[in-house]
PDB file of C-alpha atoms and ligand atoms in Angstrom:
ATOM      1  CA  MET A   1       0.198   0.166  -0.015  1.00 96.00           C
ATOM      2  CA  LYS A   2       1.261   3.268  -0.912  1.00 97.00           C
ATOM      3  CA  THR A   3      -0.021   7.002  -0.096  1.00 98.00           C
ATOM      4  CA  ILE A   4       0.412   9.763  -2.122  1.00 98.00           C
ATOM      5  CA  VAL A   5       0.254  13.690  -0.735  1.00 98.00           C
ATOM      6  CA  THR A   6      -1.129  16.445  -3.268  1.00 98.00           C
ATOM      7  CA  GLY A   7      -1.488  19.527  -2.974  1.00 98.00           C
ATOM      8  CA  SER A   8      -5.035  19.986  -2.909  1.00 98.00           C
ATOM      9  CA  TYR A   9      -8.382  17.930  -3.338  1.00 98.00           C
ATOM     10  CA  ALA A  10      -8.476  19.065  -6.725  1.00 98.00           C
ATOM     11  CA  GLU A  11      -4.888  17.681  -7.365  1.00 98.00           C
ATOM     12  CA  SER A  12      -5.715  14.706  -5.658  1.00 98.00           C
ATOM     13  CA  SER A  13      -9.252  14.322  -8.185  1.00 98.00           C
ATOM     14  CA  ARG A  14      -6.969  14.962 -10.987  1.00 98.00           C
ATOM     15  CA  ILE A  15      -4.858  12.153 -10.429  1.00 98.00           C
ATOM     16  CA  LEU A  16      -7.603   9.667  -9.610  1.00 98.00           C
ATOM     17  CA  ALA A  17      -9.284  10.739 -12.818  1.00 98.00           C
ATOM     18  CA  ASP A  18      -5.964  10.028 -14.502  1.00 98.00           C
ATOM     19  CA  MET A  19      -5.446   6.622 -13.280  1.00 98.00           C
ATOM     20  CA  PHE A  20      -8.853   5.901 -14.349  1.00 98.00           C
ATOM     21  CA  GLU A  21      -8.122   7.072 -17.521  1.00 98.00           C
ATOM     22  CA  CYS A  22      -5.090   5.228 -17.646  1.00 98.00           C
ATOM     23  CA  VAL A  23      -7.011   1.986 -17.414  1.00 98.00           C
ATOM     24  CA  MET A  24      -9.560   2.985 -20.071  1.00 98.00           C
ATOM     25  CA  ARG A  25      -7.015   3.563 -22.560  1.00 98.00           C
ATOM     26  CA  THR A  26      -5.148   0.475 -22.193  1.00 98.00           C
ATOM     27  CA  VAL A  27      -7.301  -2.458 -21.138  1.00 98.00           C
ATOM     28  CA  GLU A  28      -9.343  -3.721 -23.920  1.00 97.00           C
ATOM     29  CA  GLU A  29     -12.909  -3.630 -21.769  1.00 98.00           C
ATOM     30  CA  PRO A  30     -11.947  -2.538 -18.361  1.00 98.00           C
ATOM     31  CA  LEU A  31     -14.055  -2.954 -15.796  1.00 98.00           C
ATOM     32  CA  LEU A  32     -14.427   0.174 -13.078  1.00 98.00           C
ATOM     33  CA  GLY A  33     -15.167  -0.189  -9.630  1.00 98.00           C
ATOM     34  CA  LEU A  34     -16.817   2.971  -8.577  1.00 98.00           C
ATOM     35  CA  SER A  35     -18.190   4.449  -5.278  1.00 98.00           C
ATOM     36  CA  THR A  36     -20.576   7.331  -4.196  1.00 98.00           C
ATOM     37  CA  GLY A  37     -20.567  10.108  -1.669  1.00 96.00           C
ATOM     38  CA  SER A  38     -19.019  13.476  -1.899  1.00 97.00           C
ATOM     39  CA  THR A  39     -15.023  12.477  -2.121  1.00 98.00           C
ATOM     40  CA  PRO A  40     -15.491  11.220  -5.680  1.00 98.00           C
ATOM     41  CA  LEU A  41     -17.644  13.940  -7.166  1.00 98.00           C
ATOM     42  CA  GLY A  42     -14.039  15.888  -8.464  1.00 98.00           C
ATOM     43  CA  MET A  43     -13.072  12.803 -10.547  1.00 98.00           C
ATOM     44  CA  TYR A  44     -16.228  12.309 -12.073  1.00 99.00           C
ATOM     45  CA  GLN A  45     -16.167  16.025 -12.689  1.00 98.00           C
ATOM     46  CA  CYS A  46     -12.690  15.325 -14.367  1.00 98.00           C
ATOM     47  CA  LEU A  47     -13.732  12.456 -16.348  1.00 98.00           C
ATOM     48  CA  THR A  48     -17.232  14.000 -17.485  1.00 98.00           C
ATOM     49  CA  GLU A  49     -15.087  17.119 -18.643  1.00 98.00           C
ATOM     50  CA  ASP A  50     -12.281  15.216 -20.443  1.00 98.00           C
ATOM     51  CA  TYR A  51     -15.074  13.074 -22.205  1.00 98.00           C
ATOM     52  CA  SER A  52     -16.572  16.359 -23.335  1.00 98.00           C
ATOM     53  CA  ARG A  53     -13.224  17.589 -25.014  1.00 98.00           C
ATOM     54  CA  GLY A  54     -13.091  14.129 -26.614  1.00 98.00           C
ATOM     55  CA  LEU A  55     -10.251  13.154 -24.699  1.00 98.00           C
ATOM     56  CA  ILE A  56     -11.888   9.394 -23.614  1.00 98.00           C
ATOM     57  CA  ASP A  57     -14.444   7.298 -24.703  1.00 98.00           C
ATOM     58  CA  PHE A  58     -16.788   5.078 -22.466  1.00 98.00           C
ATOM     59  CA  SER A  59     -18.259   2.741 -25.251  1.00 98.00           C
ATOM     60  CA  HIS A  60     -15.897  -0.150 -24.219  1.00 98.00           C
ATOM     61  CA  VAL A  61     -16.339   0.616 -20.653  1.00 98.00           C
ATOM     62  CA  HIS A  62     -18.328  -1.717 -18.076  1.00 98.00           C
ATOM     63  CA  THR A  63     -18.885  -0.561 -14.172  1.00 98.00           C
ATOM     64  CA  ILE A  64     -19.996  -1.626 -11.152  1.00 98.00           C
ATOM     65  CA  ASN A  65     -20.712   0.136  -8.258  1.00 98.00           C
ATOM     66  CA  LEU A  66     -19.634  -0.878  -4.332  1.00 98.00           C
ATOM     67  CA  ASP A  67     -22.831  -0.316  -2.160  1.00 98.00           C
ATOM     68  CA  GLU A  68     -26.371   0.872  -2.284  1.00 98.00           C
ATOM     69  CA  TYR A  69     -28.891   1.940   0.604  1.00 98.00           C
ATOM     70  CA  VAL A  70     -31.630  -1.209   1.298  1.00 98.00           C
ATOM     71  CA  GLY A  71     -35.362   0.246   0.519  1.00 97.00           C
ATOM     72  CA  LEU A  72     -34.234   3.051  -1.854  1.00 97.00           C
ATOM     73  CA  PRO A  73     -35.327   3.113  -5.937  1.00 98.00           C
ATOM     74  CA  ARG A  74     -32.973   4.312  -8.317  1.00 98.00           C
ATOM     75  CA  SER A  75     -35.331   7.365  -8.857  1.00 98.00           C
ATOM     76  CA  HIS A  76     -34.928   8.205  -4.791  1.00 97.00           C
ATOM     77  CA  SER A  77     -32.653  11.407  -4.899  1.00 97.00           C
ATOM     78  CA  GLN A  78     -30.423   9.964  -2.126  1.00 96.00           C
ATOM     79  CA  SER A  79     -30.005   6.384  -3.727  1.00 98.00           C
ATOM     80  CA  PHE A  80     -26.580   5.675  -5.540  1.00 98.00           C
ATOM     81  CA  GLY A  81     -28.134   4.921  -8.413  1.00 98.00           C
ATOM     82  CA  TYR A  82     -29.588   8.411  -8.761  1.00 98.00           C
ATOM     83  CA  TYR A  83     -26.007   9.764  -7.712  1.00 98.00           C
ATOM     84  CA  MET A  84     -24.277   7.600 -10.660  1.00 98.00           C
ATOM     85  CA  ASP A  85     -27.113   8.598 -12.891  1.00 98.00           C
ATOM     86  CA  LYS A  86     -26.531  12.448 -12.297  1.00 98.00           C
ATOM     87  CA  HIS A  87     -22.775  12.685 -11.858  1.00 98.00           C
ATOM     88  CA  LEU A  88     -21.365  10.391 -14.723  1.00 98.00           C
ATOM     89  CA  PHE A  89     -24.117   8.039 -16.771  1.00 98.00           C
ATOM     90  CA  SER A  90     -25.806  10.619 -18.167  1.00 98.00           C
ATOM     91  CA  LYS A  91     -22.796  12.467 -19.143  1.00 98.00           C
ATOM     92  CA  VAL A  92     -21.020  10.180 -21.018  1.00 98.00           C
ATOM     93  CA  ASN A  93     -21.092   7.405 -23.455  1.00 98.00           C
ATOM     94  CA  LEU A  94     -21.351   4.355 -21.184  1.00 98.00           C
ATOM     95  CA  LEU A  95     -24.054   1.786 -22.673  1.00 98.00           C
ATOM     96  CA  PRO A  96     -26.868   1.127 -19.580  1.00 98.00           C
ATOM     97  CA  GLU A  97     -26.298  -2.593 -19.806  1.00 98.00           C
ATOM     98  CA  ASN A  98     -22.396  -2.224 -19.061  1.00 98.00           C
ATOM     99  CA  THR A  99     -23.542  -0.966 -15.677  1.00 98.00           C
ATOM    100  CA  LEU A 100     -23.902  -2.900 -12.877  1.00 98.00           C
ATOM    101  CA  LEU A 101     -25.928  -1.735  -9.887  1.00 98.00           C
ATOM    102  CA  ILE A 102     -27.497  -2.888  -6.541  1.00 98.00           C
ATOM    103  CA  ASP A 103     -31.060  -2.519  -6.692  1.00 98.00           C
ATOM    104  CA  GLY A 104     -32.234  -0.797  -3.611  1.00 98.00           C
ATOM    105  CA  VAL A 105     -35.650  -2.653  -4.190  1.00 98.00           C
ATOM    106  CA  GLY A 106     -34.452  -5.887  -5.487  1.00 97.00           C
ATOM    107  CA  GLU A 107     -34.785  -9.290  -2.840  1.00 97.00           C
ATOM    108  CA  PRO A 108     -31.359  -8.668  -0.964  1.00 97.00           C
ATOM    109  CA  GLU A 109     -30.220 -12.198  -1.169  1.00 97.00           C
ATOM    110  CA  ALA A 110     -31.172 -12.233  -4.902  1.00 97.00           C
ATOM    111  CA  GLN A 111     -28.827  -8.847  -4.991  1.00 97.00           C
ATOM    112  CA  CYS A 112     -25.705 -10.322  -3.186  1.00 98.00           C
ATOM    113  CA  ARG A 113     -25.992 -13.566  -4.894  1.00 97.00           C
ATOM    114  CA  ARG A 114     -25.662 -11.709  -8.597  1.00 97.00           C
ATOM    115  CA  TYR A 115     -22.815  -9.563  -7.410  1.00 97.00           C
ATOM    116  CA  ASN A 116     -20.882 -12.457  -5.992  1.00 97.00           C
ATOM    117  CA  GLU A 117     -21.340 -14.249  -9.029  1.00 97.00           C
ATOM    118  CA  PHE A 118     -20.166 -11.270 -11.165  1.00 97.00           C
ATOM    119  CA  LEU A 119     -17.289 -10.579  -9.196  1.00 96.00           C
ATOM    120  CA  SER A 120     -16.224 -14.018  -9.079  1.00 95.00           C
ATOM    121  CA  GLN A 121     -15.762 -14.095 -13.033  1.00 95.00           C
ATOM    122  CA  SER A 122     -14.589 -10.295 -13.551  1.00 94.00           C
ATOM    123  CA  PRO A 123     -12.260  -8.645 -10.974  1.00 95.00           C
ATOM    124  CA  MET A 124     -12.089  -4.956 -11.409  1.00 98.00           C
ATOM    125  CA  ASP A 125      -9.459  -3.478 -13.149  1.00 98.00           C
ATOM    126  CA  ILE A 126      -9.208  -0.274 -11.139  1.00 98.00           C
ATOM    127  CA  LEU A 127     -11.675   0.790  -7.772  1.00 98.00           C
ATOM    128  CA  VAL A 128     -12.069   4.129  -6.319  1.00 98.00           C
ATOM    129  CA  LEU A 129     -13.314   4.042  -2.619  1.00 98.00           C
ATOM    130  CA  GLY A 130     -13.985   6.808  -0.410  1.00 98.00           C
ATOM    131  CA  ILE A 131     -13.381   6.023   3.328  1.00 98.00           C
ATOM    132  CA  GLY A 132     -16.071   6.382   6.175  1.00 97.00           C
ATOM    133  CA  ASN A 133     -15.504   8.718   9.494  1.00 96.00           C
ATOM    134  CA  ASN A 134     -15.010   5.605  11.133  1.00 96.00           C
ATOM    135  CA  GLY A 135     -12.811   3.952   8.334  1.00 98.00           C
ATOM    136  CA  HIS A 136     -15.669   2.206   6.569  1.00 98.00           C
ATOM    137  CA  ILE A 137     -15.225   1.338   2.785  1.00 98.00           C
ATOM    138  CA  GLY A 138     -18.007   0.450   0.756  1.00 98.00           C
ATOM    139  CA  PHE A 139     -20.531   0.037   3.779  1.00 97.00           C
ATOM    140  CA  ASN A 140     -18.010  -2.479   5.178  1.00 98.00           C
ATOM    141  CA  GLU A 141     -18.561  -1.114   9.003  1.00 97.00           C
ATOM    142  CA  PRO A 142     -16.504  -1.706  11.882  1.00 97.00           C
ATOM    143  CA  ASP A 143     -16.926  -5.266  13.191  1.00 97.00           C
ATOM    144  CA  ASP A 144     -15.587  -8.042  14.822  1.00 98.00           C
ATOM    145  CA  ALA A 145     -14.690 -10.173  11.380  1.00 98.00           C
ATOM    146  CA  PHE A 146     -14.342  -9.015   8.020  1.00 98.00           C
ATOM    147  CA  CYS A 147     -17.300 -10.311   5.355  1.00 98.00           C
ATOM    148  CA  ALA A 148     -15.859 -11.631   2.530  1.00 98.00           C
ATOM    149  CA  SER A 149     -18.881 -11.587   0.000  1.00 98.00           C
ATOM    150  CA  THR A 150     -21.394  -9.198  -1.228  1.00 98.00           C
ATOM    151  CA  HIS A 151     -23.571  -9.282   1.974  1.00 98.00           C
ATOM    152  CA  VAL A 152     -26.636  -6.857   3.854  1.00 98.00           C
ATOM    153  CA  VAL A 153     -25.041  -4.718   6.419  1.00 97.00           C
ATOM    154  CA  GLU A 154     -27.021  -2.661   9.104  1.00 96.00           C
ATOM    155  CA  LEU A 155     -25.199   0.981   8.878  1.00 95.00           C
ATOM    156  CA  ALA A 156     -23.327   2.140  12.435  1.00 92.00           C
ATOM    157  CA  ASP A 157     -24.788   4.896  14.055  1.00 95.00           C
ATOM    158  CA  ASP A 158     -21.416   7.138  13.030  1.00 91.00           C
ATOM    159  CA  THR A 159     -22.409   6.146   9.272  1.00 93.00           C
ATOM    160  CA  ILE A 160     -26.329   7.285   9.759  1.00 95.00           C
ATOM    161  CA  CYS A 161     -25.099  10.649  11.546  1.00 95.00           C
ATOM    162  CA  ALA A 162     -22.505  11.532   9.106  1.00 92.00           C
ATOM    163  CA  ASN A 163     -25.222  10.648   6.194  1.00 93.00           C
ATOM    164  CA  ALA A 164     -27.873  12.648   7.443  1.00 94.00           C
ATOM    165  CA  ARG A 165     -26.964  16.041   5.752  1.00 94.00           C
ATOM    166  CA  PHE A 166     -27.774  14.295   2.362  1.00 94.00           C
ATOM    167  CA  PHE A 167     -31.279  13.694   4.302  1.00 95.00           C
ATOM    168  CA  GLU A 168     -34.081  16.080   5.473  1.00 94.00           C
ATOM    169  CA  ARG A 169     -34.341  14.300   8.596  1.00 95.00           C
ATOM    170  CA  ILE A 170     -31.760  11.819  10.033  1.00 96.00           C
ATOM    171  CA  GLU A 171     -34.985   9.414  10.643  1.00 96.00           C
ATOM    172  CA  ASP A 172     -34.666   9.275   6.457  1.00 95.00           C
ATOM    173  CA  VAL A 173     -31.833   7.658   6.530  1.00 96.00           C
ATOM    174  CA  PRO A 174     -31.948   3.931   5.551  1.00 97.00           C
ATOM    175  CA  ARG A 175     -30.706   1.734   7.951  1.00 97.00           C
ATOM    176  CA  HIS A 176     -29.909  -1.094   5.829  1.00 98.00           C
ATOM    177  CA  ALA A 177     -27.582  -1.649   3.065  1.00 98.00           C
ATOM    178  CA  ILE A 178     -26.226  -3.901   0.441  1.00 98.00           C
ATOM    179  CA  THR A 179     -22.096  -3.451   0.093  1.00 98.00           C
ATOM    180  CA  MET A 180     -19.587  -5.588  -1.804  1.00 98.00           C
ATOM    181  CA  GLY A 181     -17.313  -7.510   0.806  1.00 98.00           C
ATOM    182  CA  MET A 182     -13.700  -7.684   1.000  1.00 98.00           C
ATOM    183  CA  ALA A 183     -13.110 -10.128  -1.218  1.00 97.00           C
ATOM    184  CA  GLY A 184     -14.602  -8.435  -4.175  1.00 97.00           C
ATOM    185  CA  ILE A 185     -12.487  -5.102  -2.891  1.00 98.00           C
ATOM    186  CA  THR A 186      -9.002  -6.620  -2.377  1.00 98.00           C
ATOM    187  CA  GLN A 187      -9.479  -8.545  -5.850  1.00 97.00           C
ATOM    188  CA  ALA A 188      -9.355  -5.423  -7.783  1.00 98.00           C
ATOM    189  CA  ARG A 189      -6.427  -5.327 -10.345  1.00 98.00           C
ATOM    190  CA  GLU A 190      -5.870  -1.426  -8.643  1.00 98.00           C
ATOM    191  CA  VAL A 191      -7.797   0.215  -5.484  1.00 98.00           C
ATOM    192  CA  VAL A 192      -7.583   4.027  -4.728  1.00 98.00           C
ATOM    193  CA  LEU A 193      -8.912   5.309  -1.440  1.00 98.00           C
ATOM    194  CA  ILE A 194      -9.185   9.150  -1.696  1.00 98.00           C
ATOM    195  CA  ALA A 195      -9.737  10.841   1.334  1.00 98.00           C
ATOM    196  CA  THR A 196     -10.115  14.667   2.178  1.00 98.00           C
ATOM    197  CA  GLY A 197     -11.416  17.179   5.842  1.00 97.00           C
ATOM    198  CA  MET A 198     -10.543  16.687   8.812  1.00 96.00           C
ATOM    199  CA  ALA A 199     -13.124  14.146   9.520  1.00 96.00           C
ATOM    200  CA  LYS A 200     -11.436  11.524   7.839  1.00 98.00           C
ATOM    201  CA  ALA A 201      -7.835  12.419   9.825  1.00 98.00           C
ATOM    202  CA  LYS A 202      -8.622   9.919  12.652  1.00 97.00           C
ATOM    203  CA  ALA A 203      -9.398   6.581  10.321  1.00 98.00           C
ATOM    204  CA  ILE A 204      -6.480   7.670   7.665  1.00 98.00           C
ATOM    205  CA  GLY A 205      -4.309   8.496  10.951  1.00 98.00           C
ATOM    206  CA  ALA A 206      -5.120   5.040  12.171  1.00 98.00           C
ATOM    207  CA  LEU A 207      -4.769   3.046   8.710  1.00 98.00           C
ATOM    208  CA  LEU A 208      -1.361   4.347   8.228  1.00 98.00           C
ATOM    209  CA  ALA A 209       0.270   4.389  11.688  1.00 97.00           C
ATOM    210  CA  ASP A 210       0.971   0.819  12.091  1.00 97.00           C
ATOM    211  CA  ASP A 211       1.216  -2.626   9.941  1.00 97.00           C
ATOM    212  CA  LYS A 212      -2.176  -4.291  11.420  1.00 98.00           C
ATOM    213  CA  ILE A 213      -5.525  -5.468   9.789  1.00 98.00           C
ATOM    214  CA  ASP A 214      -8.038  -4.860  11.988  1.00 98.00           C
ATOM    215  CA  PRO A 215     -11.909  -5.279  10.781  1.00 98.00           C
ATOM    216  CA  ARG A 216     -12.392  -2.676  13.419  1.00 98.00           C
ATOM    217  CA  LEU A 217     -11.123  -0.515  10.893  1.00 98.00           C
ATOM    218  CA  PRO A 218     -12.460  -2.049   7.465  1.00 98.00           C
ATOM    219  CA  CYS A 219      -9.901   0.197   5.690  1.00 98.00           C
ATOM    220  CA  SER A 220      -6.885  -1.621   6.844  1.00 98.00           C
ATOM    221  CA  ILE A 221      -7.632  -4.766   4.684  1.00 98.00           C
ATOM    222  CA  LEU A 222      -6.203  -2.710   2.055  1.00 98.00           C
ATOM    223  CA  LYS A 223      -3.041  -3.429   3.276  1.00 98.00           C
ATOM    224  CA  VAL A 224      -3.437  -6.889   1.671  1.00 97.00           C
ATOM    225  CA  CYS A 225      -3.767  -5.624  -1.606  1.00 97.00           C
ATOM    226  CA  GLN A 226      -1.188  -5.900  -4.654  1.00 89.00           C
ATOM    227  CA  ASN A 227      -1.614  -2.564  -5.431  1.00 97.00           C
ATOM    228  CA  ALA A 228      -3.540  -0.058  -3.491  1.00 98.00           C
ATOM    229  CA  THR A 229      -2.756   3.841  -3.261  1.00 98.00           C
ATOM    230  CA  ILE A 230      -3.925   6.276  -0.377  1.00 98.00           C
ATOM    231  CA  LEU A 231      -4.308   9.519  -1.886  1.00 98.00           C
ATOM    232  CA  ILE A 232      -4.495  12.261   0.709  1.00 98.00           C
ATOM    233  CA  ASP A 233      -4.229  16.042   0.075  1.00 98.00           C
ATOM    234  CA  LYS A 234      -1.921  18.132   2.628  1.00 98.00           C
ATOM    235  CA  ASP A 235      -4.066  19.508   4.686  1.00 97.00           C
ATOM    236  CA  LEU A 236      -5.228  16.271   5.719  1.00 98.00           C
ATOM    237  CA  ALA A 237      -1.698  14.789   5.978  1.00 98.00           C
ATOM    238  CA  ASP A 238      -0.458  17.899   7.820  1.00 96.00           C
ATOM    239  CA  TYR A 239      -3.597  17.524  10.697  1.00 93.00           C
ATOM    240  CA  ILE A 240      -2.713  13.509  11.165  1.00 91.00           C
ATOM    241  CA  GLN A 241       1.287  14.275  11.934  1.00 76.00           C
TER     242      GLN A 241
HETATM  243  P1  PGA B 301     -17.785  11.008   1.854  1.00 50.52           P
HETATM  244  O1  PGA B 301     -18.444   9.342   2.217  1.00 50.52           O
HETATM  245  O2  PGA B 301     -17.009  11.058   0.651  1.00 50.52           O
HETATM  246  O3  PGA B 301     -19.086  11.673   1.455  1.00 50.52           O
HETATM  247  O4  PGA B 301     -17.415  11.601   2.991  1.00 50.52           O
HETATM  248  C1  PGA B 301     -17.738   8.498   2.046  1.00 50.52           C
HETATM  249  C2  PGA B 301     -17.989   7.101   2.618  1.00 50.52           C
HETATM  250  O5  PGA B 301     -18.631   6.953   3.672  1.00 50.52           O
HETATM  251  O6  PGA B 301     -17.021   6.138   2.480  1.00 50.52           O
END
């Protein structure tokens, strides 16, 4: 696992987009692993701008998203499907049949099975991760053990509080989600975790502090990955030291 400290969030987003674009240019039918939340927005902006300038093409690209709230249909403004439509899918020439998402209102076990079968055949070429204030990746919350496969998870109180900003009332935040597990995440050929903001300092500080892998700090599993990068900006790095 390597760490890159950049000058700013904008620079982190640019570097991340360049890493994705490199995969898109060099792999015949790339599978991109995508995440949501506020942190990857800068990367999606770079990708959509580069697409409008004719620099990249998505017609041969496949995508898979990490997670989704249970109970939210794609038409709900806070579902991750809606987020993807808004920030990427509607702006580039990705074929709808090449985008794999969890259906928040589908039967959960069937959704997990579909994801696990897909991932066992097709590891991702590159995966972007954000990180929760509590160190979660996807919706793999701190727990006594890691969960390997795609599964239904009860969201941690920390996560519900952090995500309440996107909903009218905290009671509206779904209590459950479906998330890709650690097998899918760690099998990606390249994993990039991007973090910005002081709220992430505790988790990133703990991640970089030692060589331990601890299910109470889910992001620590990235230490087993062949090719994982932690992308943080100077403000966050200064705060950790
Ligand atoms: P954020 O969420 O990018 O909105 O901070 C990250 C996450 O919870 O994984």
